[in-house]
Short mmCIF file of C-alpha atoms and ligand atoms in Angstrom, two decimals:
data_model
loop_
_atom_site.label_atom_id
_atom_site.label_comp_id
_atom_site.label_asym_id
_atom_site.label_seq_id
_atom_site.Cartn_x
_atom_site.Cartn_y
_atom_site.Cartn_z
CA MET A 1 5.86 6.19 -28.05
CA THR A 2 8.74 5.87 -30.29
CA PRO A 3 8.72 3.05 -32.30
CA GLN A 4 11.30 0.90 -31.11
CA GLU A 5 9.45 1.14 -27.80
CA THR A 6 6.05 -0.12 -29.53
CA GLU A 7 8.19 -3.15 -31.06
CA ASP A 8 10.43 -4.49 -27.81
CA ALA A 9 7.03 -3.75 -26.06
CA ARG A 10 5.05 -6.31 -28.39
CA ARG A 11 8.12 -8.35 -28.23
CA ALA A 12 8.16 -8.60 -24.19
CA ALA A 13 4.42 -9.85 -24.46
CA GLU A 14 3.96 -12.31 -27.31
CA ARG A 15 7.91 -14.18 -25.24
CA LEU A 16 5.24 -13.71 -22.39
CA LEU A 17 3.00 -15.00 -23.44
CA ALA A 18 4.31 -17.95 -25.11
CA SER A 19 5.78 -18.86 -21.99
CA ASN A 20 2.85 -18.97 -20.58
CA TRP A 21 1.49 -21.48 -22.95
CA ARG A 22 0.77 -25.06 -21.89
CA GLY A 23 0.15 -26.57 -25.63
CA THR A 24 -3.94 -26.19 -25.66
CA HIS A 25 -4.82 -22.88 -24.22
CA THR A 26 -2.70 -20.14 -22.17
CA VAL A 27 -2.57 -19.59 -18.44
CA PRO A 28 -3.95 -17.06 -16.83
CA ALA A 29 -0.49 -15.96 -14.97
CA ALA A 30 1.51 -19.76 -13.98
CA GLY A 31 1.68 -19.52 -10.70
CA LEU A 32 -0.99 -17.61 -8.93
CA TYR A 33 -3.70 -19.50 -11.61
CA PRO A 34 -2.83 -22.70 -13.16
CA HIS A 35 -5.38 -23.88 -15.49
CA GLN A 36 -7.80 -22.11 -18.19
CA TRP A 37 -10.10 -19.72 -17.52
CA SER A 38 -13.32 -18.01 -19.17
CA TRP A 39 -12.95 -15.03 -20.36
CA ASP A 40 -9.14 -15.18 -19.38
CA SER A 41 -8.98 -17.41 -22.19
CA ALA A 42 -11.11 -15.05 -24.25
CA PHE A 43 -9.56 -11.38 -23.85
CA ILE A 44 -5.54 -13.75 -23.95
CA THR A 45 -6.47 -14.47 -28.27
CA PHE A 46 -7.39 -10.87 -28.43
CA GLY A 47 -3.15 -10.31 -28.74
CA THR A 48 -2.53 -14.09 -29.63
CA ARG A 49 -3.96 -14.15 -33.07
CA HIS A 50 -1.57 -11.86 -34.19
CA SER A 51 1.26 -13.41 -34.50
CA ARG A 52 -0.46 -16.75 -33.89
CA PRO A 53 -3.47 -16.97 -35.38
CA ALA A 54 -3.61 -20.92 -35.43
CA ASP A 55 -2.71 -20.70 -30.81
CA ALA A 56 -5.51 -18.47 -30.46
CA ARG A 57 -7.37 -21.54 -33.00
CA LEU A 58 -6.86 -24.04 -30.67
CA GLU A 59 -7.30 -21.82 -27.28
CA LEU A 60 -10.70 -21.16 -27.26
CA ALA A 61 -11.25 -25.01 -29.30
CA THR A 62 -10.57 -26.94 -25.88
CA LEU A 63 -12.83 -24.43 -24.38
CA PHE A 64 -15.65 -25.07 -26.02
CA ASP A 65 -14.60 -28.91 -25.68
CA ALA A 66 -15.02 -28.12 -22.42
CA GLN A 67 -18.64 -26.76 -22.93
CA TRP A 68 -21.02 -29.11 -20.71
CA ALA A 69 -25.04 -30.33 -21.59
CA ASP A 70 -26.07 -27.14 -21.30
CA GLY A 71 -24.65 -25.64 -22.99
CA ARG A 72 -22.39 -23.72 -20.50
CA ILE A 73 -18.99 -22.96 -20.34
CA PRO A 74 -17.12 -23.06 -17.43
CA GLN A 75 -15.25 -20.44 -15.24
CA ILE A 76 -11.88 -23.51 -14.76
CA VAL A 77 -10.99 -25.71 -16.82
CA TYR A 78 -8.86 -27.84 -15.04
CA SER A 79 -5.02 -28.59 -15.90
CA PRO A 80 -3.82 -31.87 -13.89
CA GLY A 81 -1.91 -30.15 -10.35
CA GLY A 82 -1.84 -26.71 -9.36
CA ASP A 83 -2.56 -25.67 -6.53
CA TYR A 84 -5.32 -23.44 -6.72
CA SER A 85 -8.30 -23.18 -4.74
CA PRO A 86 -11.26 -24.23 -5.27
CA GLY A 87 -9.30 -27.35 -7.39
CA PRO A 88 -11.38 -30.25 -9.21
CA GLU A 89 -11.60 -31.96 -6.13
CA PHE A 90 -14.22 -29.09 -4.66
CA TRP A 91 -16.60 -29.20 -7.88
CA GLN A 92 -15.91 -32.88 -8.48
CA SER A 93 -17.66 -32.23 -11.79
CA SER A 94 -18.09 -36.04 -13.16
CA ARG A 95 -21.00 -35.87 -10.67
CA LEU A 96 -22.84 -32.92 -11.91
CA ASP A 97 -25.52 -33.94 -14.52
CA GLY A 98 -24.25 -32.92 -18.09
CA ALA A 99 -20.76 -31.63 -17.00
CA PRO A 100 -17.84 -32.77 -19.92
CA GLY A 101 -15.05 -35.78 -19.49
CA VAL A 102 -12.57 -33.06 -17.71
CA ALA A 103 -12.35 -31.46 -15.31
CA THR A 104 -13.95 -27.60 -14.78
CA ALA A 105 -15.98 -25.69 -12.14
CA ALA A 106 -19.39 -25.55 -12.36
CA LEU A 107 -19.86 -20.81 -12.16
CA ILE A 108 -19.06 -19.50 -16.28
CA GLN A 109 -17.53 -15.67 -16.86
CA PRO A 110 -19.06 -13.19 -18.82
CA PRO A 111 -19.27 -13.91 -21.76
CA MET A 112 -16.64 -13.06 -24.35
CA HIS A 113 -15.94 -15.47 -26.63
CA ALA A 114 -17.85 -14.89 -29.72
CA TRP A 115 -16.23 -11.17 -30.22
CA ALA A 116 -12.90 -12.72 -29.39
CA ALA A 117 -13.95 -16.05 -31.91
CA LEU A 118 -14.80 -13.06 -34.69
CA ALA A 119 -11.73 -11.12 -33.67
CA VAL A 120 -9.37 -14.28 -34.01
CA HIS A 121 -11.33 -14.95 -37.57
CA GLU A 122 -10.55 -11.64 -38.28
CA ALA A 123 -6.59 -11.47 -37.55
CA ASP A 124 -6.33 -14.43 -39.96
CA PRO A 125 -9.13 -14.93 -42.62
CA GLU A 126 -7.96 -17.40 -44.72
CA GLY A 127 -6.24 -19.60 -41.85
CA SER A 128 -9.82 -19.74 -39.95
CA ARG A 129 -11.44 -20.13 -43.17
CA GLU A 130 -9.08 -23.33 -44.44
CA SER A 131 -9.74 -24.96 -40.69
CA GLY A 132 -13.40 -24.30 -40.82
CA PHE A 133 -12.24 -22.08 -37.76
CA LEU A 134 -15.51 -20.69 -37.17
CA GLU A 135 -18.71 -23.35 -38.49
CA LYS A 136 -17.36 -25.61 -35.58
CA ALA A 137 -17.69 -22.45 -32.78
CA TYR A 138 -20.69 -21.43 -34.18
CA PRO A 139 -22.37 -24.00 -32.34
CA ALA A 140 -20.46 -24.11 -29.64
CA LEU A 141 -20.74 -20.72 -29.18
CA LEU A 142 -25.02 -20.60 -29.51
CA ARG A 143 -25.23 -23.22 -27.41
CA TRP A 144 -23.71 -20.58 -24.83
CA HIS A 145 -25.51 -17.95 -25.38
CA GLU A 146 -29.11 -19.65 -25.56
CA TYR A 147 -27.78 -21.05 -22.16
CA LEU A 148 -27.81 -18.05 -21.16
CA SER A 149 -30.91 -16.55 -22.06
CA SER A 150 -32.60 -19.67 -20.54
CA ARG A 151 -30.90 -19.76 -17.77
CA ARG A 152 -29.23 -16.66 -16.21
CA THR A 153 -31.80 -14.30 -16.77
CA VAL A 154 -35.32 -12.72 -15.61
CA ALA A 155 -38.49 -12.71 -16.90
CA GLY A 156 -39.41 -9.40 -17.37
CA HIS A 157 -35.72 -8.08 -17.52
CA GLY A 158 -33.71 -10.38 -19.95
CA ALA A 159 -30.06 -8.90 -17.63
CA GLY A 160 -27.40 -11.78 -17.33
CA VAL A 161 -27.86 -12.81 -13.32
CA ILE A 162 -24.32 -13.69 -12.51
CA VAL A 163 -24.86 -16.43 -8.76
CA HIS A 164 -21.08 -15.95 -7.66
CA PRO A 165 -18.86 -13.00 -7.47
CA TRP A 166 -16.57 -15.17 -9.24
CA GLU A 167 -19.21 -14.97 -12.49
CA SER A 168 -18.79 -11.45 -12.60
CA GLY A 169 -14.70 -11.74 -13.56
CA VAL A 170 -14.56 -8.08 -10.89
CA ASP A 171 -14.72 -10.51 -7.99
CA ASN A 172 -15.19 -8.23 -4.71
CA SER A 173 -16.72 -5.11 -6.65
CA PRO A 174 -18.17 -3.57 -4.00
CA LEU A 175 -21.55 -4.07 -6.48
CA TRP A 176 -21.28 -7.57 -4.07
CA ASP A 177 -21.21 -5.79 -0.73
CA ALA A 178 -25.07 -6.44 0.71
CA ALA A 179 -25.98 -9.42 -0.67
CA MET A 180 -22.51 -10.91 0.22
CA ALA A 181 -23.48 -9.35 3.23
CA ARG A 182 -26.51 -12.06 3.94
CA ILE A 183 -24.29 -14.40 3.99
CA GLU A 184 -23.74 -16.79 7.27
CA VAL A 185 -20.19 -16.78 7.92
CA VAL A 186 -19.47 -19.91 10.40
CA SER A 187 -15.19 -19.90 10.98
CA THR A 188 -12.99 -18.50 8.33
CA ALA A 189 -10.25 -21.17 10.42
CA SER A 190 -8.95 -22.99 7.59
CA LEU A 191 -10.37 -21.59 4.53
CA PRO A 192 -7.25 -22.90 1.90
CA ARG A 193 -5.62 -19.46 1.04
CA PRO A 194 -2.69 -20.26 -1.88
CA ASP A 195 -3.34 -17.37 -3.60
CA LEU A 196 -1.50 -15.58 -1.01
CA ALA A 197 1.60 -16.97 -2.53
CA HIS A 198 2.41 -14.77 -5.64
CA ALA A 199 0.30 -11.69 -4.38
CA GLY A 200 0.38 -9.21 -1.37
CA GLU A 201 -3.43 -10.30 1.31
CA GLY A 202 -3.88 -6.72 1.66
CA GLU A 203 -3.95 -6.81 -2.14
CA ARG A 204 -6.43 -9.99 -2.42
CA PRO A 205 -9.97 -10.06 -1.07
CA THR A 206 -10.10 -11.43 2.76
CA ASP A 207 -10.45 -14.35 4.49
CA ARG A 208 -14.04 -13.87 5.48
CA ASP A 209 -14.77 -13.07 2.30
CA TYR A 210 -13.38 -16.11 1.18
CA ALA A 211 -15.57 -17.88 3.61
CA ARG A 212 -18.40 -16.77 1.65
CA TYR A 213 -17.48 -17.23 -1.69
CA PHE A 214 -17.29 -21.43 -0.47
CA ALA A 215 -20.18 -21.06 0.80
CA ILE A 216 -22.00 -19.33 -1.96
CA ALA A 217 -20.18 -22.25 -4.07
CA ALA A 218 -21.15 -25.01 -2.19
CA ALA A 219 -24.52 -23.97 -2.39
CA TYR A 220 -24.38 -23.76 -6.20
CA ARG A 221 -22.63 -27.16 -6.43
CA ASP A 222 -24.81 -29.08 -3.93
CA SER A 223 -28.08 -27.67 -6.08
CA HIS A 224 -26.60 -29.24 -8.54
CA ALA A 225 -26.20 -25.76 -10.43
CA SER A 226 -29.30 -25.11 -10.27
CA ASP A 227 -31.21 -22.68 -12.78
CA ASP A 228 -33.80 -21.97 -9.79
CA LEU A 229 -32.31 -18.16 -8.66
CA ALA A 230 -35.04 -16.37 -6.71
CA SER A 231 -33.58 -20.41 -4.74
CA LEU A 232 -30.05 -19.49 -4.62
CA PRO A 233 -27.80 -17.12 -1.77
CA PHE A 234 -26.47 -14.69 -4.09
CA ALA A 235 -28.35 -13.75 -7.84
CA LEU A 236 -27.00 -10.06 -8.84
CA GLU A 237 -28.00 -8.97 -12.31
CA ASP A 238 -24.74 -7.58 -13.33
CA PRO A 239 -23.91 -4.22 -16.62
CA GLY A 240 -20.77 -5.92 -17.02
CA PHE A 241 -21.71 -9.21 -17.85
CA THR A 242 -24.57 -7.86 -19.57
CA ALA A 243 -23.19 -5.82 -21.83
CA ILE A 244 -20.19 -7.75 -22.84
CA TRP A 245 -23.06 -10.13 -23.48
CA ALA A 246 -24.38 -7.42 -26.13
CA ARG A 247 -20.91 -6.54 -28.10
CA SER A 248 -20.71 -10.86 -28.03
CA GLU A 249 -24.10 -10.88 -29.40
CA ARG A 250 -23.65 -8.31 -32.07
CA ALA A 251 -20.52 -10.43 -33.23
CA LEU A 252 -22.65 -13.25 -33.25
CA ALA A 253 -24.02 -12.04 -35.74
CA SER A 254 -21.22 -11.39 -38.16
CA ILE A 255 -20.03 -15.03 -37.36
CA ALA A 256 -23.53 -16.16 -38.95
CA ASP A 257 -22.94 -14.11 -41.81
CA HIS A 258 -19.75 -15.24 -42.93
CA ILE A 259 -20.69 -19.03 -43.04
CA GLY A 260 -24.41 -17.46 -43.63
CA GLU A 261 -26.08 -18.92 -40.73
CA ASP A 262 -29.09 -16.53 -39.85
CA SER A 263 -27.67 -13.41 -38.32
CA ALA A 264 -31.56 -11.58 -38.29
CA ARG A 265 -31.67 -14.01 -35.04
CA HIS A 266 -29.20 -12.35 -33.27
CA VAL A 267 -29.24 -8.69 -34.56
CA ARG A 268 -32.74 -8.93 -32.41
CA ARG A 269 -31.39 -10.20 -29.68
CA GLN A 270 -28.97 -7.68 -29.35
CA ALA A 271 -30.70 -4.81 -29.29
CA GLU A 272 -32.75 -7.00 -26.49
CA LEU A 273 -29.82 -6.74 -24.35
CA ALA A 274 -29.36 -3.46 -25.28
CA THR A 275 -33.15 -2.08 -23.92
CA ALA A 276 -31.86 -4.90 -20.50
CA VAL A 277 -28.67 -2.68 -20.25
CA GLU A 278 -30.94 0.21 -19.84
CA GLY A 279 -33.28 -1.76 -17.33
CA LEU A 280 -29.70 -1.16 -15.20
CA TRP A 281 -29.24 2.72 -15.51
CA ASN A 282 -29.05 3.72 -11.67
CA SER A 283 -30.80 7.84 -12.07
CA ARG A 284 -30.34 7.36 -8.24
CA ILE A 285 -26.26 7.46 -8.91
CA GLY A 286 -25.72 8.48 -12.46
CA CYS A 287 -24.22 4.87 -13.76
CA TYR A 288 -25.20 1.84 -14.49
CA SER A 289 -25.50 -1.11 -11.50
CA ALA A 290 -26.22 -4.46 -10.90
CA ARG A 291 -29.87 -5.40 -9.42
CA ASP A 292 -29.83 -8.20 -6.63
CA ILE A 293 -33.14 -10.11 -8.09
CA ARG A 294 -34.06 -10.80 -4.25
CA SER A 295 -34.69 -6.95 -3.13
CA GLY A 296 -35.70 -5.61 -6.92
CA GLU A 297 -33.74 -2.72 -5.74
CA LEU A 298 -30.28 -1.32 -7.98
CA VAL A 299 -27.53 -1.06 -6.45
CA ASP A 300 -26.21 2.18 -5.39
CA LYS A 301 -22.38 1.82 -5.95
CA ARG A 302 -20.79 3.42 -9.19
CA THR A 303 -17.71 0.82 -10.30
CA ALA A 304 -15.62 0.31 -13.71
CA SER A 305 -18.39 -2.75 -14.14
CA GLY A 306 -21.04 0.26 -14.79
CA LEU A 307 -19.11 1.83 -17.36
CA LEU A 308 -18.66 -1.34 -19.22
CA PRO A 309 -22.64 0.06 -20.80
CA LEU A 310 -20.11 2.56 -23.19
CA LEU A 311 -20.02 -0.45 -25.42
CA VAL A 312 -23.36 -1.24 -26.74
CA PRO A 313 -23.84 1.23 -29.87
CA GLY A 314 -26.63 3.92 -28.75
CA LEU A 315 -26.83 3.74 -25.35
CA LEU A 316 -29.70 5.80 -23.94
CA HIS A 317 -27.11 7.58 -21.20
CA GLY A 318 -23.82 7.28 -22.66
CA PRO A 319 -23.31 10.94 -22.69
CA GLU A 320 -23.65 11.06 -18.78
CA LEU A 321 -20.88 7.50 -18.91
CA LEU A 322 -18.56 9.79 -20.22
CA GLN A 323 -18.71 12.36 -17.75
CA LEU A 324 -18.11 10.64 -14.81
CA LEU A 325 -15.22 8.59 -16.47
CA TRP A 326 -13.87 12.22 -16.64
CA GLY A 327 -15.05 13.57 -14.19
CA PRO A 328 -14.13 12.83 -10.19
CA SER A 329 -15.27 9.75 -9.39
CA PHE A 330 -12.93 7.79 -12.40
CA GLU A 331 -10.61 11.00 -12.75
CA PHE A 332 -10.01 9.23 -16.14
CA ARG A 333 -6.94 12.61 -17.30
CA THR A 334 -4.83 12.41 -14.21
CA THR A 335 -5.11 8.27 -13.52
CA ALA A 336 -2.33 5.98 -14.57
CA LEU A 337 -5.10 3.30 -15.66
CA PRO A 338 -9.42 3.49 -15.12
CA PRO A 339 -9.66 2.70 -11.65
CA SER A 340 -12.23 -0.52 -10.84
CA ASN A 341 -13.57 1.30 -7.91
CA ASP A 342 -15.15 5.00 -7.82
CA LEU A 343 -12.30 7.82 -6.04
CA LEU A 344 -14.95 9.68 -3.90
CA ASP A 345 -16.61 5.73 -2.22
CA ALA A 346 -15.94 5.06 1.55
CA THR A 347 -15.54 1.37 0.20
CA PHE A 348 -12.38 2.58 -2.49
CA ASP A 349 -9.04 1.17 -1.67
CA ARG A 350 -6.43 1.83 -3.81
CA ALA A 351 -4.25 -1.70 -3.49
CA SER A 352 -7.27 -3.23 -2.84
CA TYR A 353 -8.09 -6.03 -6.81
CA TRP A 354 -11.14 -5.36 -7.71
CA ARG A 355 -12.32 -2.45 -5.09
CA GLY A 356 -9.46 0.42 -7.02
CA PRO A 357 -7.03 -1.02 -8.05
CA ALA A 358 -6.67 -0.45 -12.54
CA TRP A 359 -6.79 -3.49 -14.41
CA PHE A 360 -5.81 -3.69 -17.94
CA ASN A 361 -8.81 -5.26 -19.57
CA THR A 362 -11.18 -2.38 -18.03
CA ALA A 363 -9.42 -0.07 -20.29
CA TRP A 364 -9.16 -2.38 -22.98
CA LEU A 365 -12.82 -3.30 -23.31
CA LEU A 366 -13.42 1.22 -22.54
CA ALA A 367 -10.93 1.56 -25.09
CA GLN A 368 -12.85 -0.08 -27.62
CA ALA A 369 -15.86 1.38 -27.13
CA LEU A 370 -14.41 4.88 -27.62
CA ARG A 371 -13.49 3.73 -30.33
CA ASP A 372 -16.40 2.93 -31.52
CA LEU A 373 -17.26 6.46 -30.21
CA ASP A 374 -14.64 7.77 -33.03
CA ARG A 375 -12.78 8.87 -29.95
CA HIS A 376 -9.29 7.90 -31.78
CA GLU A 377 -6.77 10.23 -29.09
CA GLU A 378 -8.26 8.62 -25.84
CA VAL A 379 -7.66 5.69 -27.60
CA ALA A 380 -4.10 6.12 -28.18
CA MET A 381 -3.22 8.02 -24.45
CA ILE A 382 -4.55 3.50 -23.73
CA ALA A 383 -2.53 1.75 -25.55
CA GLU A 384 0.03 4.59 -24.51
CA ARG A 385 -0.38 3.85 -20.81
CA MET A 386 -1.11 0.35 -20.84
CA MET A 387 2.65 -0.18 -22.93
CA ARG A 388 4.44 2.03 -20.78
CA LEU A 389 3.18 0.30 -17.34
CA ALA A 390 2.93 -2.73 -18.45
CA VAL A 391 6.89 -3.30 -19.84
CA ALA A 392 7.58 -1.50 -16.51
CA GLY A 393 5.28 -3.51 -14.65
CA ASP A 394 6.48 -6.64 -15.24
CA PHE A 395 3.63 -7.48 -16.80
CA PRO A 396 0.50 -6.73 -13.80
CA GLU A 397 -2.23 -8.11 -12.91
CA TYR A 398 -3.65 -4.72 -11.64
CA VAL A 399 -2.32 -1.29 -10.79
CA ASP A 400 -1.98 1.41 -8.12
CA PRO A 401 -4.25 3.29 -9.97
CA PHE A 402 -2.95 6.35 -8.56
CA ASP A 403 1.10 6.50 -9.67
CA GLY A 404 1.04 3.23 -11.64
CA SER A 405 2.81 0.91 -9.21
CA PRO A 406 2.77 -2.83 -10.37
CA ARG A 407 0.32 -4.66 -8.11
CA GLY A 408 -1.25 -8.52 -7.77
CA THR A 409 0.71 -11.31 -9.84
CA ARG A 410 3.29 -10.11 -12.79
CA ALA A 411 3.86 -11.60 -15.88
CA PHE A 412 -0.10 -12.25 -16.23
CA SER A 413 -1.36 -13.44 -19.76
CA TRP A 414 -3.94 -10.67 -20.31
CA THR A 415 -2.40 -7.38 -19.60
CA ALA A 416 -0.52 -8.58 -22.26
CA ALA A 417 -2.30 -9.98 -24.58
CA LEU A 418 -4.70 -6.64 -24.72
CA THR A 419 -1.56 -4.63 -24.07
CA LEU A 420 -0.19 -6.41 -27.69
CA ASP A 421 -3.68 -6.07 -29.27
CA LEU A 422 -4.06 -1.96 -28.73
CA LEU A 423 -0.23 -1.80 -30.46
CA THR A 424 -1.10 -4.12 -33.42
CA PRO A 425 -2.96 -1.74 -36.08
CA THR A 426 -5.77 -4.17 -37.06
CA THR A 427 -8.08 -4.12 -40.23
CA ILE A 428 -11.15 -4.73 -38.92
CA ASP A 429 -13.55 -5.88 -41.23
CA HIS A 430 -16.92 -4.09 -40.46
CA ASN A 431 -19.83 -6.42 -42.52
CA ASP A 432 -22.91 -5.35 -43.37
CA THR A 433 -24.99 -6.37 -40.13
CA THR A 434 -22.75 -4.99 -37.25
CA GLU A 435 -23.17 -1.81 -39.52
CA ALA A 436 -27.03 -2.17 -39.82
CA ILE A 437 -26.83 -2.58 -35.12
CA ARG A 438 -24.95 0.01 -35.12
C1 9WN B 501 -11.22 -16.61 -9.77
C2 9WN B 501 -8.10 -15.68 -13.55
C3 9WN B 501 -9.24 -14.76 -13.02
C4 9WN B 501 -10.06 -13.24 -13.44
C5 9WN B 501 -10.63 -12.96 -13.02
C6 9WN B 501 -9.57 -12.52 -11.43
C7 9WN B 501 -9.20 -13.84 -10.56
C8 9WN B 501 -9.97 -15.25 -9.72
C9 9WN B 501 -9.46 -15.73 -8.44
O1 9WN B 501 -8.37 -14.22 -11.47
O2 9WN B 501 -10.19 -14.16 -10.30
O3 9WN B 501 -12.16 -16.67 -10.65
O4 9WN B 501 -8.63 -17.19 -7.07
O5 9WN B 501 -9.51 -14.41 -7.76
O6 9WN B 501 -10.87 -11.81 -10.47
O7 9WN B 501 -11.26 -11.39 -12.89
O8 9WN B 501 -10.83 -14.16 -14.12
O9 9WN B 501 -7.34 -14.65 -14.09
#
């Protein structure tokens, strides 16, 4: 990539992020996703921190303002208007205990936030200090991680439990197929699908999936967002969610150090989460996987979520995962970007959402892991491919894993933000805590 190509791509990404900015937060995509999404906002700040650090701080602060009394950070913070289903009228969050003043969903998404907050601070330490950013963010992040520990783990395991496929961020991944199949579907007749106005039908979950999504969400809402995980229709330990949490716990230790709080407890917690991730190693398939808490069984599916434990320093099965990434299941060398699903599995579908297409957030997450492993050539390869695919496809939501054709919606914010991040050289200040954890 020439310096001019890089500069042009960075400018285009910045323009797109500015056009999706709504004054307090960035929408993931203007038509398909017209509200604030939890892990999208975290990913987006990895891009906006470079040229608009004050907006990046505001983006996270807006999300923290929607935190529930029990510490959860909601999957969606609704804005007025916008045609998206389920909307605020589905959740009626004001009727649920401990919900904030603003309308939100009751579900959550992977905890990228502490990691994002540290990165936002590091991009503009002076502005961050002047605004007391970390001092304000830390208590919110602490309560969020405490919510996860107390409400989203099963005794004896410690991995993060999701109670809806939407909570994984990889909604129709084959990891959830067996658990989804247990949900009875009465009819798919009157389901609102405004999403189909913005992406091809074959690129989105099916009506049958949606009927189940609504049934699981309604059961959770009607249980008043219960923490009795065993009583819920869907509850699985998620390897991607847990790996991201471990990474964020490590960031929380650094944040605590920056502001003179006790970091040792986060270092300990990070080690516990690393152990919990190891509990999701599935030796039958040679990959990390999800565990259904109802059956206690690990799911026999290799997916990109099962590769994300590479983010955990000192991972026991790191070498096997790297081989898997380069081997016939994920074909890192020849694919446009790593696919979301095992190329060899019967469920693989090159067009359907999280069942095959390549996503920019997955590629970026793997790039972070590879950078930690000093595999800088591979990081550069991912950066170059992301840049070319993002520019050629008008910042698509995801791409065909073989030829890189754009799929899903366009002008998608995290595609722009994460590409921008990889194209921007940064000096990351690894402090003592981070080194101790490594
Ligand atoms: C449900 C916003 C979100 C992402 C998810 C992605 C998709 C929503 C949907 O879009 O999910 O949350 O309507 O399909 O799967 O990761 O956060 O970009």
